[in-house]
Amino acid sequence: AQKITQTQPGMFVQEKEAVTLDCTYDTSDPSYGLFWYKQPSSGEMIFLIYQGSYDQQNATEGRYSLNFQKARKSANLVISASQLGDSAMYFCAMREVYNFNKFYFGSGTKLNVKP
Amino acid sequence: DGGITQSPKYLFRKEGQNVTLSCEQNLNHDAMYWYRQDPGQGLRLIYYSQIVNDFQKGDIAEGYSVSREKKESFPLTVTSAQKNPTAFYLCASSRGQGSNQPQHFGDGTRLSIL
């Protein structure tokens, strides 16, 4: 089974609107971390936001927030007030406490922000 | 500034040739990783290392080799046995333990066949 599933290969959003990128995960570990990365066309991977499995509140970092629903095993990224510079690939990733050697990445979502 | 440096940015390989991609970090991270990314695809793990002089195969290790002689350095060799090496290669590092530690990435190396 896939550890991380991103079901939206591509998405469009109008500039200044909010957009949600979906991510579901699969783990039986009691503790784990969820991460989102941005990859612009230049290729570098930029760490955006982190959510711990025991965190009571959803993580926020500026215009990025994580909609964490533990019972549903989902960790969706919400980008508010989209900007043209947000156009990129976005990857969801997970690290488990008992298997901390590995990071599991989803297949990514390509976001296009329209002017 | 601390970070991860990958070199070269672009690399061309001839048939039958081994090439080595460099990865250096000054973040004092214990763990280092190599990923391969094909166009429009996600990341696939090649090798990873948790401590000096120790490393483990990832999901697609065939045709690749690594070494970890220093904490700061984790070079990747793409051998002639790797028949389809054209891809984007990303090096990453993280603190060794703890599920709350993210990976930090270098800017990548694009490898092409001549």
CSV table of C-alpha atoms in Angstrom, one decimal:
chain,number,residue,atom,x,y,z
A,1,ALA,CA,0.0,0.0,0.0
A,2,GLN,CA,1.1,3.5,-0.7
A,3,LYS,CA,2.3,5.4,2.4
A,4,ILE,CA,1.5,8.8,0.9
A,5,THR,CA,-1.2,9.4,-1.7
A,6,GLN,CA,-1.7,12.7,-3.5
A,7,THR,CA,-4.7,12.3,-5.8
A,8,GLN,CA,-4.5,15.6,-7.7
A,9,PRO,CA,-1.8,15.5,-10.4
A,10,GLY,CA,-2.5,19.1,-11.4
A,11,MET,CA,-4.6,22.0,-10.2
A,12,PHE,CA,-5.4,25.5,-11.2
A,13,VAL,CA,-6.2,28.4,-9.0
A,14,GLN,CA,-6.9,32.0,-9.6
A,15,GLU,CA,-4.5,34.5,-8.2
A,16,LYS,CA,-5.5,35.7,-4.7
A,17,GLU,CA,-7.8,32.8,-4.1
A,18,ALA,CA,-7.2,29.9,-1.6
A,19,VAL,CA,-6.4,26.4,-2.7
A,20,THR,CA,-6.3,23.0,-1.0
A,21,LEU,CA,-3.9,20.3,-2.0
A,22,ASP,CA,-4.9,16.8,-0.8
A,23,CYS,CA,-2.7,14.3,1.0
A,24,THR,CA,-3.6,11.1,2.7
A,25,TYR,CA,-1.2,8.8,4.5
A,26,ASP,CA,-1.0,5.3,5.8
A,27,THR,CA,0.8,4.3,8.9
A,28,SER,CA,0.4,2.2,12.0
A,29,ASP,CA,3.1,4.0,14.0
A,30,PRO,CA,1.9,5.8,17.1
A,31,SER,CA,4.0,8.8,16.3
A,32,TYR,CA,4.8,10.4,13.0
A,33,GLY,CA,5.5,13.6,11.3
A,34,LEU,CA,4.0,15.1,8.1
A,35,PHE,CA,5.7,17.5,5.9
A,36,TRP,CA,5.0,19.6,2.8
A,37,TYR,CA,7.6,20.7,0.3
A,38,LYS,CA,7.5,23.0,-2.7
A,39,GLN,CA,9.5,22.3,-5.8
A,40,PRO,CA,9.7,25.2,-8.3
A,41,SER,CA,10.7,24.6,-11.9
A,42,SER,CA,14.3,25.3,-10.9
A,43,GLY,CA,14.2,22.0,-9.0
A,44,GLU,CA,15.2,22.8,-5.4
A,45,MET,CA,12.9,21.3,-2.7
A,46,ILE,CA,11.7,23.9,-0.2
A,47,PHE,CA,10.4,22.8,3.2
A,48,LEU,CA,7.1,24.5,3.9
A,49,ILE,CA,5.3,23.2,6.9
A,50,TYR,CA,5.4,20.4,9.5
A,51,GLN,CA,2.6,18.7,11.5
A,52,GLY,CA,3.2,16.2,14.3
A,53,SER,CA,0.8,13.4,14.9
A,54,TYR,CA,0.3,14.5,18.5
A,55,ASP,CA,-0.1,18.2,17.7
A,56,GLN,CA,-3.5,19.3,18.9
A,57,GLN,CA,-3.7,22.3,16.6
A,58,ASN,CA,-3.2,22.6,12.8
A,59,ALA,CA,0.1,23.9,11.8
A,60,THR,CA,0.4,27.3,10.2
A,61,GLU,CA,3.3,29.1,8.5
A,62,GLY,CA,2.4,32.4,7.0
A,63,ARG,CA,0.1,31.8,4.0
A,64,TYR,CA,0.4,28.0,4.5
A,65,SER,CA,-1.7,25.9,6.8
A,66,LEU,CA,-2.2,22.3,7.3
A,67,ASN,CA,-5.7,20.8,7.6
A,68,PHE,CA,-4.9,17.8,9.8
A,69,GLN,CA,-7.6,15.2,10.2
A,70,LYS,CA,-6.0,12.3,12.1
A,71,ALA,CA,-9.0,9.9,12.1
A,72,ARG,CA,-9.2,10.3,8.3
A,73,LYS,CA,-5.4,10.1,7.9
A,74,SER,CA,-5.4,13.3,5.9
A,75,ALA,CA,-3.0,16.2,5.9
A,76,ASN,CA,-4.1,18.7,3.3
A,77,LEU,CA,-2.1,21.8,2.6
A,78,VAL,CA,-4.1,25.1,2.3
A,79,ILE,CA,-2.5,28.0,0.6
A,80,SER,CA,-4.3,31.3,1.1
A,81,ALA,CA,-4.2,34.3,-1.2
A,82,SER,CA,-2.4,32.5,-4.0
A,83,GLN,CA,0.4,34.3,-5.7
A,84,LEU,CA,2.0,33.7,-9.2
A,85,GLY,CA,5.1,32.5,-7.4
A,86,ASP,CA,3.2,29.7,-5.8
A,87,SER,CA,3.1,27.9,-9.2
A,88,ALA,CA,5.2,24.7,-8.5
A,89,MET,CA,5.1,21.1,-7.7
A,90,TYR,CA,4.0,20.3,-4.1
A,91,PHE,CA,5.0,17.1,-2.3
A,92,CYS,CA,3.5,15.6,0.9
A,93,ALA,CA,5.9,13.5,3.0
A,94,MET,CA,5.8,11.4,6.1
A,95,ARG,CA,8.4,10.2,8.6
A,96,GLU,CA,7.6,7.5,11.2
A,97,VAL,CA,9.1,7.4,14.7
A,98,TYR,CA,9.9,3.7,14.5
A,99,ASN,CA,11.3,3.9,11.0
A,100,PHE,CA,12.9,7.3,11.2
A,101,ASN,CA,15.5,6.4,8.6
A,102,LYS,CA,13.1,6.9,5.7
A,103,PHE,CA,10.9,9.7,4.4
A,104,TYR,CA,7.9,8.7,2.3
A,105,PHE,CA,6.9,11.1,-0.5
A,106,GLY,CA,3.8,11.3,-2.5
A,107,SER,CA,3.8,11.7,-6.3
A,108,GLY,CA,3.2,15.4,-6.1
A,109,THR,CA,0.6,18.0,-7.2
A,110,LYS,CA,1.4,20.6,-9.9
A,111,LEU,CA,-0.2,23.9,-9.0
A,112,ASN,CA,-0.7,26.5,-11.6
A,113,VAL,CA,-1.7,30.0,-10.4
A,114,LYS,CA,-3.5,32.0,-13.1
A,115,PRO,CA,-3.3,35.8,-13.2
B,1,ASP,CA,24.7,30.1,6.2
B,2,GLY,CA,24.3,26.4,6.7
B,3,GLY,CA,23.1,24.3,3.9
B,4,ILE,CA,23.6,21.5,1.4
B,5,THR,CA,25.8,22.0,-1.7
B,6,GLN,CA,25.5,19.7,-4.7
B,7,SER,CA,27.9,19.8,-7.6
B,8,PRO,CA,28.0,20.0,-10.5
B,9,LYS,CA,24.6,21.5,-11.4
B,10,TYR,CA,24.7,19.8,-14.8
B,11,LEU,CA,26.6,16.6,-15.7
B,12,PHE,CA,27.0,14.6,-18.9
B,13,ARG,CA,28.0,11.0,-19.0
B,14,LYS,CA,29.4,9.0,-21.9
B,15,GLU,CA,28.5,5.4,-22.5
B,16,GLY,CA,30.4,3.1,-20.1
B,17,GLN,CA,31.6,5.9,-17.9
B,18,ASN,CA,31.2,6.2,-14.1
B,19,VAL,CA,30.4,9.7,-12.8
B,20,THR,CA,30.3,11.0,-9.3
B,21,LEU,CA,27.9,13.6,-7.9
B,22,SER,CA,29.1,15.5,-4.9
B,23,CYS,CA,27.0,16.4,-1.8
B,24,GLU,CA,28.4,18.4,1.1
B,25,GLN,CA,26.4,19.7,4.1
B,26,ASN,CA,27.4,22.0,7.0
B,27,LEU,CA,24.3,21.5,9.0
B,28,ASN,CA,25.9,18.9,11.3
B,29,HIS,CA,23.2,16.5,10.3
B,30,ASP,CA,23.7,12.8,11.0
B,31,ALA,CA,21.6,11.4,8.2
B,32,MET,CA,22.1,11.9,4.4
B,33,TYR,CA,20.0,10.7,1.5
B,34,TRP,CA,20.1,10.5,-2.3
B,35,TYR,CA,17.0,10.6,-4.4
B,36,ARG,CA,16.4,10.3,-8.1
B,37,GLN,CA,13.6,12.3,-9.8
B,38,ASP,CA,12.4,11.6,-13.3
B,39,PRO,CA,10.5,14.3,-15.2
B,40,GLY,CA,7.0,14.9,-13.8
B,41,GLN,CA,7.5,12.2,-11.1
B,42,GLY,CA,8.1,12.0,-7.4
B,43,LEU,CA,11.3,11.2,-5.5
B,44,ARG,CA,12.7,7.7,-5.3
B,45,LEU,CA,15.3,6.8,-2.7
B,46,ILE,CA,18.6,5.5,-3.9
B,47,TYR,CA,20.8,5.3,-0.8
B,48,TYR,CA,20.8,6.7,2.7
B,49,SER,CA,23.3,6.9,5.6
B,50,GLN,CA,22.6,7.5,9.2
B,51,ILE,CA,26.2,7.6,10.4
B,52,VAL,CA,29.7,7.8,9.0
B,53,ASN,CA,31.0,4.6,7.4
B,54,ASP,CA,27.5,3.1,7.2
B,55,PHE,CA,24.8,3.3,4.5
B,56,GLN,CA,21.8,1.3,3.3
B,57,LYS,CA,20.2,0.7,0.0
B,58,GLY,CA,17.0,2.5,-0.9
B,59,ASP,CA,14.4,1.4,-3.4
B,60,ILE,CA,16.5,1.8,-6.6
B,61,ALA,CA,20.1,1.2,-5.6
B,62,GLU,CA,21.1,-0.9,-8.5
B,63,GLY,CA,23.7,0.8,-10.7
B,64,TYR,CA,24.6,3.3,-8.0
B,65,SER,CA,27.2,3.4,-5.2
B,66,VAL,CA,27.9,5.7,-2.3
B,67,SER,CA,30.5,6.3,0.5
B,68,ARG,CA,30.3,8.1,3.8
B,69,GLU,CA,33.8,8.7,5.0
B,70,LYS,CA,33.0,12.0,6.6
B,71,LYS,CA,29.9,13.3,8.3
B,72,GLU,CA,29.7,16.3,5.9
B,73,SER,CA,30.0,14.4,2.7
B,74,PHE,CA,27.9,11.7,0.9
B,75,PRO,CA,29.0,11.4,-2.8
B,76,LEU,CA,27.0,9.3,-5.2
B,77,THR,CA,28.6,7.4,-8.1
B,78,VAL,CA,26.4,6.5,-11.1
B,79,THR,CA,28.1,3.5,-12.6
B,80,SER,CA,28.0,2.2,-16.1
B,81,ALA,CA,25.7,-0.5,-14.8
B,82,GLN,CA,22.9,2.1,-14.5
B,83,LYS,CA,21.5,1.9,-18.1
B,84,ASN,CA,19.1,4.8,-17.8
B,85,PRO,CA,20.9,7.4,-15.7
B,86,THR,CA,19.3,10.5,-17.2
B,87,ALA,CA,17.4,12.2,-14.3
B,88,PHE,CA,17.5,14.9,-11.7
B,89,TYR,CA,19.4,13.8,-8.5
B,90,LEU,CA,18.7,15.4,-5.2
B,91,CYS,CA,20.8,15.1,-2.0
B,92,ALA,CA,19.2,15.7,1.4
B,93,SER,CA,20.1,15.6,5.0
B,94,SER,CA,18.3,15.5,8.4
B,95,ARG,CA,18.9,15.1,12.0
B,96,GLY,CA,19.2,11.4,12.7
B,97,GLN,CA,16.2,10.6,14.9
B,98,GLY,CA,12.8,12.0,15.7
B,99,SER,CA,9.8,12.0,13.4
B,100,ASN,CA,9.6,15.8,13.6
B,101,GLN,CA,12.8,16.5,11.8
B,102,PRO,CA,12.4,17.5,8.1
B,103,GLN,CA,14.8,16.8,5.3
B,104,HIS,CA,16.8,19.7,3.9
B,105,PHE,CA,17.7,19.5,0.2
B,106,GLY,CA,20.4,20.7,-2.1
B,107,ASP,CA,19.7,22.3,-5.4
B,108,GLY,CA,20.2,19.1,-7.4
B,109,THR,CA,22.3,17.8,-10.2
B,110,ARG,CA,20.9,17.1,-13.7
B,111,LEU,CA,22.6,14.2,-15.3
B,112,SER,CA,22.3,13.4,-19.0
B,113,ILE,CA,23.7,10.9,-21.4
B,114,LEU,CA,25.9,12.1,-24.2
